[in-house]
Amino acid sequence: MQRCIELGKKTLGLTYPNPNVGALIFYDGKIIGEGYTSKIGGNHAEINAINSVREKTLLKNSYLFVTMEPCVHHGKTPPCTDKIIENQFKGVYIGCTDPNKLVCGKGIRKLNENKIIVEKNILKKECENHHRRFITFHTKKRPYIILKWAESQDGYISTEQKDNKRPFWISNKYSRQLVHKWRCEEHGIIIGSKTYTSDTPKLDGRYWNKNSNKKFIISNNQIISEPFIQINYEKKSIIKSVIDFLFKKNIQSVIVEGGLKTLDTFIDSGFWDEARIFKSITELKKGTKAPSIIGSLLLQKQIDNDQLSIIKNIQ
Ligand code: AOF
Ligand code: ZN
């Protein structure tokens, strides 16, 4: 199953709104086929794994491992369970159930009804973590929210500089490349309008690849994307309105890149899942203070001379 997770990661960021599932086929102590969800609208992982097996007659004595329950619905592609049944697999090992209400336990039931052995919850926590964006979207009816910023050694996220030298880089070039990778992994990028006008960021992944994720700019009374869209903040908090808007647009995850007001508004609302913070060795002495955040430390590591901390919301 660990290998299935590795396979699923190959298309992280490229399969939205589909989850990036990983699958493999096990026969007589050997892996004889592997697959992962294709880019938008393409094959599901199980089908790619089946297609990768040269000797199709082996399938009927094989076991399928898959990070998420196989589907039962006719979507952009036919149901994976039908293919599994048709090929008479001996058993299916599943990481976690599919929270999509079109599937949600029905895949497991259908396999059972067709006399295929099903073992579920294999590395469940790891598979749920791997599919955390898709699961958050379907169960909490909002995108998975990642906050990101870089702060100086003395805790500032920007200088007081108001000239055209902005943006002033706090983190090193390796951390910046990592941020571009992260941008390609999430479904959307959010920044505040002040950062948008002062830094004119491109918000792309050019130091990683050219995956064109959706960009959203939040200003006082509207969320701006392509095309510009007004959202009504009157009755709800800003963040609730923003996440409802993103849910309606089927956005499964976002990375929020600042500035301070935008980050603070997300932190105060409690609507965030992860914070990824770079601490550089540079001292700024004055400027805009970094947000403060409380959560559980998931990971801390050096990116050359920057220290990266990943914090999880445990509220
Ligand atoms: C699987 N294997 O690799 C994935 C699944 O529109 P479709 O046909 O692509 O179906 C999308 C839904 O299928 C998606 O919301 C999720 O419930 C499931 N994704 N299922 O058996 C896969 N990616
Ligand atoms: Zn499927």
mmCIF file of C-alpha atoms and ligand atoms in Angstrom:
data_model
loop_
_atom_site.group_PDB
_atom_site.id
_atom_site.type_symbol
_atom_site.label_atom_id
_atom_site.label_comp_id
_atom_site.label_asym_id
_atom_site.label_seq_id
_atom_site.Cartn_x
_atom_site.Cartn_y
_atom_site.Cartn_z
ATOM 1 C CA MET A 1 0.000 0.000 0.000
ATOM 2 C CA GLN A 2 2.943 2.264 0.680
ATOM 3 C CA ARG A 3 3.939 1.690 -2.955
ATOM 4 C CA CYS A 4 0.363 2.573 -4.050
ATOM 5 C CA ILE A 5 0.651 5.890 -2.204
ATOM 6 C CA GLU A 6 3.967 6.543 -3.956
ATOM 7 C CA LEU A 7 2.263 5.822 -7.296
ATOM 8 C CA GLY A 8 -0.682 8.107 -6.476
ATOM 9 C CA LYS A 9 1.723 10.965 -5.747
ATOM 10 C CA LYS A 10 2.923 10.921 -9.351
ATOM 11 C CA THR A 11 -0.148 12.867 -10.476
ATOM 12 C CA LEU A 12 -0.691 15.016 -7.376
ATOM 13 C CA GLY A 13 -2.176 18.295 -8.615
ATOM 14 C CA LEU A 14 -2.959 16.993 -12.086
ATOM 15 C CA THR A 15 -6.156 14.991 -11.542
ATOM 16 C CA TYR A 16 -8.587 17.514 -9.968
ATOM 17 C CA PRO A 17 -11.475 17.067 -9.347
ATOM 18 C CA ASN A 18 -10.490 13.414 -9.239
ATOM 19 C CA PRO A 19 -8.379 12.059 -6.355
ATOM 20 C CA ASN A 20 -4.859 10.913 -7.233
ATOM 21 C CA VAL A 21 -5.302 7.221 -6.508
ATOM 22 C CA GLY A 22 -2.486 4.671 -6.734
ATOM 23 C CA ALA A 23 -3.000 0.947 -7.456
ATOM 24 C CA LEU A 24 -0.981 -2.197 -8.033
ATOM 25 C CA ILE A 25 -1.568 -5.817 -8.909
ATOM 26 C CA PHE A 26 -0.005 -8.595 -6.883
ATOM 27 C CA TYR A 27 0.418 -12.151 -8.185
ATOM 28 C CA ASP A 28 2.345 -15.006 -6.615
ATOM 29 C CA GLY A 29 4.541 -12.772 -4.446
ATOM 30 C CA LYS A 30 5.301 -10.278 -7.203
ATOM 31 C CA ILE A 31 3.982 -6.915 -8.386
ATOM 32 C CA ILE A 32 2.887 -7.553 -11.981
ATOM 33 C CA GLY A 33 1.177 -4.225 -12.705
ATOM 34 C CA GLU A 34 1.000 -0.650 -11.454
ATOM 35 C CA GLY A 35 -1.097 2.393 -12.200
ATOM 36 C CA TYR A 36 -2.266 5.766 -10.982
ATOM 37 C CA THR A 37 -5.123 8.116 -11.887
ATOM 38 C CA SER A 38 -4.550 9.777 -15.249
ATOM 39 C CA LYS A 39 -4.793 13.518 -15.749
ATOM 40 C CA ILE A 40 -8.279 15.095 -15.733
ATOM 41 C CA GLY A 41 -10.928 12.942 -17.355
ATOM 42 C CA GLY A 42 -8.624 10.004 -18.019
ATOM 43 C CA ASN A 43 -8.459 6.460 -16.694
ATOM 44 C CA HIS A 44 -8.747 5.589 -13.047
ATOM 45 C CA ALA A 45 -5.765 4.018 -11.283
ATOM 46 C CA GLU A 46 -7.190 0.477 -11.291
ATOM 47 C CA ILE A 47 -7.726 0.531 -15.063
ATOM 48 C CA ASN A 48 -4.188 1.798 -15.691
ATOM 49 C CA ALA A 49 -2.844 -0.941 -13.398
ATOM 50 C CA ILE A 50 -4.875 -3.631 -15.235
ATOM 51 C CA ASN A 51 -3.783 -2.268 -18.626
ATOM 52 C CA SER A 52 -0.137 -2.437 -17.544
ATOM 53 C CA VAL A 53 -0.284 -6.227 -17.023
ATOM 54 C CA ARG A 54 1.046 -8.067 -20.059
ATOM 55 C CA GLU A 55 -0.274 -11.533 -19.207
ATOM 56 C CA LYS A 56 -3.979 -10.809 -18.652
ATOM 57 C CA THR A 57 -4.756 -14.460 -17.771
ATOM 58 C CA LEU A 58 -2.891 -13.940 -14.476
ATOM 59 C CA LEU A 59 -5.467 -11.393 -13.298
ATOM 60 C CA LYS A 60 -7.941 -13.990 -12.111
ATOM 61 C CA ASN A 61 -5.470 -15.227 -9.520
ATOM 62 C CA SER A 62 -4.256 -11.777 -8.556
ATOM 63 C CA TYR A 63 -4.922 -9.274 -5.778
ATOM 64 C CA LEU A 64 -5.482 -5.591 -6.370
ATOM 65 C CA PHE A 65 -4.145 -3.001 -3.923
ATOM 66 C CA VAL A 66 -5.630 0.483 -4.145
ATOM 67 C CA THR A 67 -5.405 3.612 -1.956
ATOM 68 C CA MET A 68 -9.139 4.353 -2.261
ATOM 69 C CA GLU A 69 -12.252 2.244 -2.738
ATOM 70 C CA PRO A 70 -12.897 1.431 -6.438
ATOM 71 C CA CYS A 71 -15.772 3.382 -7.996
ATOM 72 C CA VAL A 72 -19.212 2.030 -8.951
ATOM 73 C CA HIS A 73 -20.587 4.938 -10.928
ATOM 74 C CA HIS A 74 -20.542 5.808 -14.597
ATOM 75 C CA GLY A 75 -18.695 9.123 -14.609
ATOM 76 C CA LYS A 76 -16.203 10.192 -17.250
ATOM 77 C CA THR A 77 -15.180 6.543 -17.293
ATOM 78 C CA PRO A 78 -17.040 3.247 -16.606
ATOM 79 C CA PRO A 79 -16.982 1.786 -13.042
ATOM 80 C CA CYS A 80 -13.693 0.220 -11.904
ATOM 81 C CA THR A 81 -15.575 -2.407 -9.870
ATOM 82 C CA ASP A 82 -17.033 -3.823 -13.134
ATOM 83 C CA LYS A 83 -13.522 -4.268 -14.545
ATOM 84 C CA ILE A 84 -12.339 -5.920 -11.313
ATOM 85 C CA ILE A 85 -15.317 -8.316 -11.342
ATOM 86 C CA GLU A 86 -14.956 -9.032 -15.058
ATOM 87 C CA ASN A 87 -11.307 -9.999 -14.549
ATOM 88 C CA GLN A 88 -12.172 -12.213 -11.560
ATOM 89 C CA PHE A 89 -9.612 -10.815 -9.147
ATOM 90 C CA LYS A 90 -9.227 -12.942 -6.007
ATOM 91 C CA GLY A 91 -9.226 -10.016 -3.649
ATOM 92 C CA VAL A 92 -8.988 -6.253 -3.284
ATOM 93 C CA TYR A 93 -7.016 -4.480 -0.560
ATOM 94 C CA ILE A 94 -8.289 -0.947 0.035
ATOM 95 C CA GLY A 95 -6.705 1.959 1.913
ATOM 96 C CA CYS A 96 -9.734 4.131 2.632
ATOM 97 C CA THR A 97 -13.331 4.498 1.515
ATOM 98 C CA ASP A 98 -14.312 6.982 -1.179
ATOM 99 C CA PRO A 99 -16.202 9.898 0.484
ATOM 100 C CA ASN A 100 -17.893 10.833 -2.816
ATOM 101 C CA LYS A 101 -21.580 10.115 -2.235
ATOM 102 C CA LEU A 102 -21.769 8.388 -5.636
ATOM 103 C CA VAL A 103 -19.421 5.713 -4.270
ATOM 104 C CA CYS A 104 -19.113 5.848 -0.454
ATOM 105 C CA GLY A 105 -19.117 2.142 0.523
ATOM 106 C CA LYS A 106 -21.024 0.987 -2.580
ATOM 107 C CA GLY A 107 -17.783 -0.126 -4.274
ATOM 108 C CA ILE A 108 -16.873 -2.389 -1.347
ATOM 109 C CA ARG A 109 -20.425 -3.774 -1.204
ATOM 110 C CA LYS A 110 -20.481 -4.569 -4.913
ATOM 111 C CA LEU A 111 -17.164 -6.428 -4.734
ATOM 112 C CA ASN A 112 -18.404 -8.426 -1.727
ATOM 113 C CA GLU A 113 -21.644 -9.286 -3.521
ATOM 114 C CA ASN A 114 -19.561 -10.644 -6.374
ATOM 115 C CA LYS A 115 -17.570 -12.935 -4.074
ATOM 116 C CA ILE A 116 -14.372 -10.936 -4.241
ATOM 117 C CA ILE A 117 -12.510 -10.844 -0.925
ATOM 118 C CA VAL A 118 -12.191 -7.282 0.337
ATOM 119 C CA GLU A 119 -9.769 -6.129 3.023
ATOM 120 C CA LYS A 120 -10.223 -2.475 3.876
ATOM 121 C CA ASN A 121 -8.401 0.068 6.061
ATOM 122 C CA ILE A 122 -4.930 -1.045 4.914
ATOM 123 C CA LEU A 123 -2.627 1.832 5.973
ATOM 124 C CA LYS A 124 -5.868 3.761 6.433
ATOM 125 C CA LYS A 125 -4.305 6.803 8.138
ATOM 126 C CA GLU A 126 -1.600 7.090 5.491
ATOM 127 C CA CYS A 127 -4.144 6.734 2.659
ATOM 128 C CA GLU A 128 -6.490 9.274 4.252
ATOM 129 C CA ASN A 129 -3.568 11.625 4.626
ATOM 130 C CA HIS A 130 -2.617 11.062 0.988
ATOM 131 C CA HIS A 131 -6.223 11.834 -0.053
ATOM 132 C CA ARG A 132 -6.715 14.650 2.495
ATOM 133 C CA ARG A 133 -7.699 17.256 -0.101
ATOM 134 C CA PHE A 134 -10.390 15.090 -1.702
ATOM 135 C CA ILE A 135 -11.673 13.861 1.680
ATOM 136 C CA THR A 136 -11.821 17.369 3.195
ATOM 137 C CA PHE A 137 -13.680 18.663 0.149
ATOM 138 C CA HIS A 138 -16.320 15.911 0.254
ATOM 139 C CA THR A 139 -16.769 15.608 4.024
ATOM 140 C CA LYS A 140 -16.336 19.219 5.168
ATOM 141 C CA LYS A 141 -17.757 20.818 2.013
ATOM 142 C CA ARG A 142 -14.781 23.133 1.665
ATOM 143 C CA PRO A 143 -11.324 23.062 0.093
ATOM 144 C CA TYR A 144 -8.295 21.803 2.027
ATOM 145 C CA ILE A 145 -6.513 24.984 3.131
ATOM 146 C CA ILE A 146 -2.735 25.380 3.308
ATOM 147 C CA LEU A 147 -1.254 28.621 4.646
ATOM 148 C CA LYS A 148 2.260 29.539 3.624
ATOM 149 C CA TRP A 149 4.653 32.316 4.492
ATOM 150 C CA ALA A 150 8.351 33.063 4.919
ATOM 151 C CA GLU A 151 9.570 35.000 7.948
ATOM 152 C CA SER A 152 12.891 36.504 8.924
ATOM 153 C CA GLN A 153 14.911 35.263 11.908
ATOM 154 C CA ASP A 154 13.376 38.071 13.961
ATOM 155 C CA GLY A 155 9.814 37.271 12.832
ATOM 156 C CA TYR A 156 8.942 39.707 10.002
ATOM 157 C CA ILE A 157 7.256 38.743 6.734
ATOM 158 C CA SER A 158 8.166 41.915 4.862
ATOM 159 C CA THR A 159 10.255 45.038 5.108
ATOM 160 C CA GLU A 160 8.869 48.548 5.298
ATOM 161 C CA GLN A 161 10.192 49.164 1.809
ATOM 162 C CA LYS A 162 7.581 50.910 -0.328
ATOM 163 C CA ASP A 163 9.589 51.420 -3.495
ATOM 164 C CA ASN A 164 9.602 49.243 -6.580
ATOM 165 C CA LYS A 165 12.111 46.825 -5.054
ATOM 166 C CA ARG A 166 9.229 44.663 -3.855
ATOM 167 C CA PRO A 167 8.912 41.805 -3.360
ATOM 168 C CA PHE A 168 11.862 41.493 -1.009
ATOM 169 C CA TRP A 169 12.857 37.814 -0.814
ATOM 170 C CA ILE A 170 13.162 36.380 2.667
ATOM 171 C CA SER A 171 13.483 32.686 1.847
ATOM 172 C CA ASN A 172 16.249 31.170 -0.295
ATOM 173 C CA LYS A 173 15.988 29.992 -3.910
ATOM 174 C CA TYR A 174 15.483 26.334 -2.941
ATOM 175 C CA SER A 175 12.523 27.228 -0.727
ATOM 176 C CA ARG A 176 11.102 29.317 -3.560
ATOM 177 C CA GLN A 177 11.330 26.368 -5.911
ATOM 178 C CA LEU A 178 9.604 24.212 -3.320
ATOM 179 C CA VAL A 179 6.777 26.790 -3.158
ATOM 180 C CA HIS A 180 6.402 26.527 -6.933
ATOM 181 C CA LYS A 181 6.097 22.754 -6.561
ATOM 182 C CA TRP A 182 3.424 23.278 -3.908
ATOM 183 C CA ARG A 183 1.547 25.690 -6.188
ATOM 184 C CA CYS A 184 1.392 22.950 -8.821
ATOM 185 C CA GLU A 185 0.028 20.491 -6.270
ATOM 186 C CA GLU A 186 -2.945 22.537 -5.098
ATOM 187 C CA HIS A 187 -6.109 23.317 -7.004
ATOM 188 C CA GLY A 188 -6.002 27.062 -6.365
ATOM 189 C CA ILE A 189 -3.824 29.871 -4.999
ATOM 190 C CA ILE A 190 -5.201 32.689 -2.829
ATOM 191 C CA ILE A 191 -3.597 36.027 -2.042
ATOM 192 C CA GLY A 192 -4.880 39.301 -0.663
ATOM 193 C CA SER A 193 -5.454 42.247 -2.980
ATOM 194 C CA LYS A 194 -2.771 44.338 -1.246
ATOM 195 C CA THR A 195 -0.103 41.720 -1.960
ATOM 196 C CA TYR A 196 -1.508 41.403 -5.467
ATOM 197 C CA THR A 197 -1.119 45.105 -6.221
ATOM 198 C CA SER A 198 2.154 45.687 -4.358
ATOM 199 C CA ASP A 199 4.043 42.541 -5.409
ATOM 200 C CA THR A 200 2.257 41.733 -8.711
ATOM 201 C CA PRO A 201 3.124 38.067 -8.220
ATOM 202 C CA LYS A 202 2.789 35.730 -11.196
ATOM 203 C CA LEU A 203 1.477 32.974 -8.894
ATOM 204 C CA ASP A 204 2.603 30.256 -11.250
ATOM 205 C CA GLY A 205 4.889 27.250 -10.883
ATOM 206 C CA ARG A 206 7.588 28.333 -13.338
ATOM 207 C CA TYR A 207 10.472 27.008 -11.204
ATOM 208 C CA TRP A 208 8.756 23.610 -11.112
ATOM 209 C CA ASN A 209 6.412 23.071 -14.039
ATOM 210 C CA LYS A 210 3.783 25.007 -15.888
ATOM 211 C CA ASN A 211 0.705 23.495 -14.261
ATOM 212 C CA SER A 212 -1.934 26.195 -14.563
ATOM 213 C CA ASN A 213 -3.822 26.175 -11.291
ATOM 214 C CA LYS A 214 -6.591 28.637 -10.579
ATOM 215 C CA LYS A 215 -5.767 31.951 -8.947
ATOM 216 C CA PHE A 216 -8.015 33.829 -6.533
ATOM 217 C CA ILE A 217 -7.407 37.289 -5.179
ATOM 218 C CA ILE A 218 -9.417 38.358 -2.158
ATOM 219 C CA SER A 219 -10.221 42.034 -1.747
ATOM 220 C CA ASN A 220 -12.651 43.821 0.569
ATOM 221 C CA ASN A 221 -15.758 43.049 -1.344
ATOM 222 C CA GLN A 222 -14.934 40.551 -3.983
ATOM 223 C CA ILE A 223 -12.994 37.474 -4.836
ATOM 224 C CA ILE A 224 -11.200 38.001 -8.077
ATOM 225 C CA SER A 225 -10.451 35.237 -10.497
ATOM 226 C CA GLU A 226 -11.113 34.774 -14.171
ATOM 227 C CA PRO A 227 -13.633 36.380 -14.700
ATOM 228 C CA PHE A 228 -13.945 38.743 -11.725
ATOM 229 C CA ILE A 229 -16.630 37.568 -9.342
ATOM 230 C CA GLN A 230 -18.471 39.477 -6.639
ATOM 231 C CA ILE A 231 -19.172 37.568 -3.488
ATOM 232 C CA ASN A 232 -21.563 38.636 -0.835
ATOM 233 C CA TYR A 233 -19.856 39.066 2.537
ATOM 234 C CA GLU A 234 -22.836 40.660 4.195
ATOM 235 C CA LYS A 235 -24.260 37.827 6.223
ATOM 236 C CA LYS A 236 -21.252 35.590 6.714
ATOM 237 C CA SER A 237 -17.642 36.053 7.692
ATOM 238 C CA ILE A 238 -15.299 36.752 4.800
ATOM 239 C CA ILE A 239 -13.615 33.356 5.020
ATOM 240 C CA LYS A 240 -16.906 31.458 5.185
ATOM 241 C CA SER A 241 -18.058 33.295 2.053
ATOM 242 C CA VAL A 242 -14.763 32.587 0.307
ATOM 243 C CA ILE A 243 -14.777 28.872 1.099
ATOM 244 C CA ASP A 244 -18.441 28.515 0.145
ATOM 245 C CA PHE A 245 -17.621 30.196 -3.149
ATOM 246 C CA LEU A 246 -14.640 27.868 -3.715
ATOM 247 C CA PHE A 247 -16.712 24.809 -2.820
ATOM 248 C CA LYS A 248 -19.341 25.810 -5.382
ATOM 249 C CA LYS A 249 -16.535 26.195 -7.927
ATOM 250 C CA ASN A 250 -15.364 22.635 -7.073
ATOM 251 C CA ILE A 251 -11.974 23.810 -5.817
ATOM 252 C CA GLN A 252 -10.608 21.005 -3.651
ATOM 253 C CA SER A 253 -7.556 22.684 -2.168
ATOM 254 C CA VAL A 254 -5.923 26.076 -1.931
ATOM 255 C CA ILE A 255 -2.586 27.471 -0.876
ATOM 256 C CA VAL A 256 -2.904 30.878 0.807
ATOM 257 C CA GLU A 257 0.199 32.958 0.248
ATOM 258 C CA GLY A 258 -0.466 36.174 2.161
ATOM 259 C CA GLY A 259 -0.249 38.961 2.957
ATOM 260 C CA LEU A 260 -0.579 39.358 6.662
ATOM 261 C CA LYS A 261 -4.248 40.408 6.710
ATOM 262 C CA THR A 262 -5.322 37.496 4.527
ATOM 263 C CA LEU A 263 -3.318 34.958 6.560
ATOM 264 C CA ASP A 264 -4.563 36.396 9.857
ATOM 265 C CA THR A 265 -8.175 36.292 8.661
ATOM 266 C CA PHE A 266 -7.834 32.588 7.812
ATOM 267 C CA ILE A 267 -6.071 31.836 11.124
ATOM 268 C CA ASP A 268 -8.707 33.735 13.162
ATOM 269 C CA SER A 269 -11.539 31.943 11.359
ATOM 270 C CA GLY A 270 -10.073 28.523 12.237
ATOM 271 C CA PHE A 271 -10.555 27.471 8.587
ATOM 272 C CA TRP A 272 -7.083 26.172 7.812
ATOM 273 C CA ASP A 273 -5.541 22.702 7.746
ATOM 274 C CA GLU A 274 -1.796 23.162 7.401
ATOM 275 C CA ALA A 275 0.663 26.023 7.759
ATOM 276 C CA ARG A 276 4.012 25.815 6.003
ATOM 277 C CA ILE A 277 6.444 28.366 7.387
ATOM 278 C CA PHE A 278 9.974 29.159 6.263
ATOM 279 C CA LYS A 279 12.284 30.831 8.768
ATOM 280 C CA SER A 280 15.316 32.437 7.190
ATOM 281 C CA ILE A 281 18.596 33.478 8.802
ATOM 282 C CA THR A 282 18.111 37.094 7.614
ATOM 283 C CA GLU A 283 17.269 39.730 10.217
ATOM 284 C CA LEU A 284 14.976 42.562 9.115
ATOM 285 C CA LYS A 285 14.775 44.515 12.396
ATOM 286 C CA LYS A 286 11.486 46.153 11.342
ATOM 287 C CA GLY A 287 8.596 45.619 8.961
ATOM 288 C CA THR A 288 5.375 43.600 9.077
ATOM 289 C CA LYS A 289 5.256 41.057 11.884
ATOM 290 C CA ALA A 290 4.551 37.454 10.860
ATOM 291 C CA PRO A 291 1.255 35.882 11.926
ATOM 292 C CA SER A 292 1.213 33.784 15.050
ATOM 293 C CA ILE A 293 -0.316 30.361 14.791
ATOM 294 C CA ILE A 294 -0.956 27.463 17.144
ATOM 295 C CA GLY A 295 -1.071 23.857 16.009
ATOM 296 C CA SER A 296 0.814 20.618 16.141
ATOM 297 C CA LEU A 297 4.275 20.446 14.565
ATOM 298 C CA LEU A 298 4.205 17.802 11.833
ATOM 299 C CA LEU A 299 7.624 18.289 10.360
ATOM 300 C CA GLN A 300 10.671 20.500 10.680
ATOM 301 C CA LYS A 301 13.522 20.427 8.207
ATOM 302 C CA GLN A 302 16.319 22.498 6.718
ATOM 303 C CA ILE A 303 15.998 23.765 3.173
ATOM 304 C CA ASP A 304 19.624 24.859 2.880
ATOM 305 C CA ASN A 305 19.792 27.754 5.374
ATOM 306 C CA ASP A 306 15.993 28.154 5.740
ATOM 307 C CA GLN A 307 14.110 26.168 8.313
ATOM 308 C CA LEU A 308 10.766 24.801 7.149
ATOM 309 C CA SER A 309 8.092 23.974 9.729
ATOM 310 C CA ILE A 310 4.810 22.315 8.836
ATOM 311 C CA ILE A 311 2.052 22.802 11.380
ATOM 312 C CA LYS A 312 -1.274 21.006 11.418
ATOM 313 C CA ASN A 313 -4.501 22.482 12.722
ATOM 314 C CA ILE A 314 -5.725 20.307 15.587
ATOM 315 C CA GLN A 315 -8.836 22.319 16.548
HETATM 316 C C1 AOF B 1 -11.432 5.016 -8.670
HETATM 317 N N1 AOF B 1 -10.143 5.075 -9.068
HETATM 318 O O1 AOF B 1 -8.317 6.249 -9.670
HETATM 319 C C2 AOF B 1 -10.172 7.440 -8.949
HETATM 320 C C3 AOF B 1 -11.514 7.360 -8.473
HETATM 321 O O2 AOF B 1 -15.705 11.367 -13.394
HETATM 322 P P1 AOF B 1 -14.934 10.120 -13.160
HETATM 323 O O3 AOF B 1 -15.471 8.919 -13.859
HETATM 324 O O4 AOF B 1 -13.459 10.275 -13.392
HETATM 325 O O5 AOF B 1 -15.134 9.757 -11.590
HETATM 326 C C4 AOF B 1 -14.670 10.612 -10.608
HETATM 327 C C5 AOF B 1 -14.890 10.003 -9.229
HETATM 328 O O6 AOF B 1 -14.321 8.703 -9.176
HETATM 329 C C6 AOF B 1 -14.225 10.774 -8.108
HETATM 330 O O7 AOF B 1 -15.051 11.788 -7.603
HETATM 331 C C7 AOF B 1 -13.972 9.687 -7.081
HETATM 332 O O8 AOF B 1 -15.163 9.402 -6.365
HETATM 333 C C8 AOF B 1 -13.633 8.506 -7.950
HETATM 334 N N2 AOF B 1 -12.197 8.495 -8.224
HETATM 335 N N3 AOF B 1 -12.079 6.141 -8.322
HETATM 336 O O9 AOF B 1 -12.020 3.930 -8.645
HETATM 337 C C9 AOF B 1 -9.477 6.231 -9.229
HETATM 338 N N4 AOF B 1 -9.530 8.624 -9.134
HETATM 339 ZN ZN ZN B 2 -12.898 4.063 -10.785
#
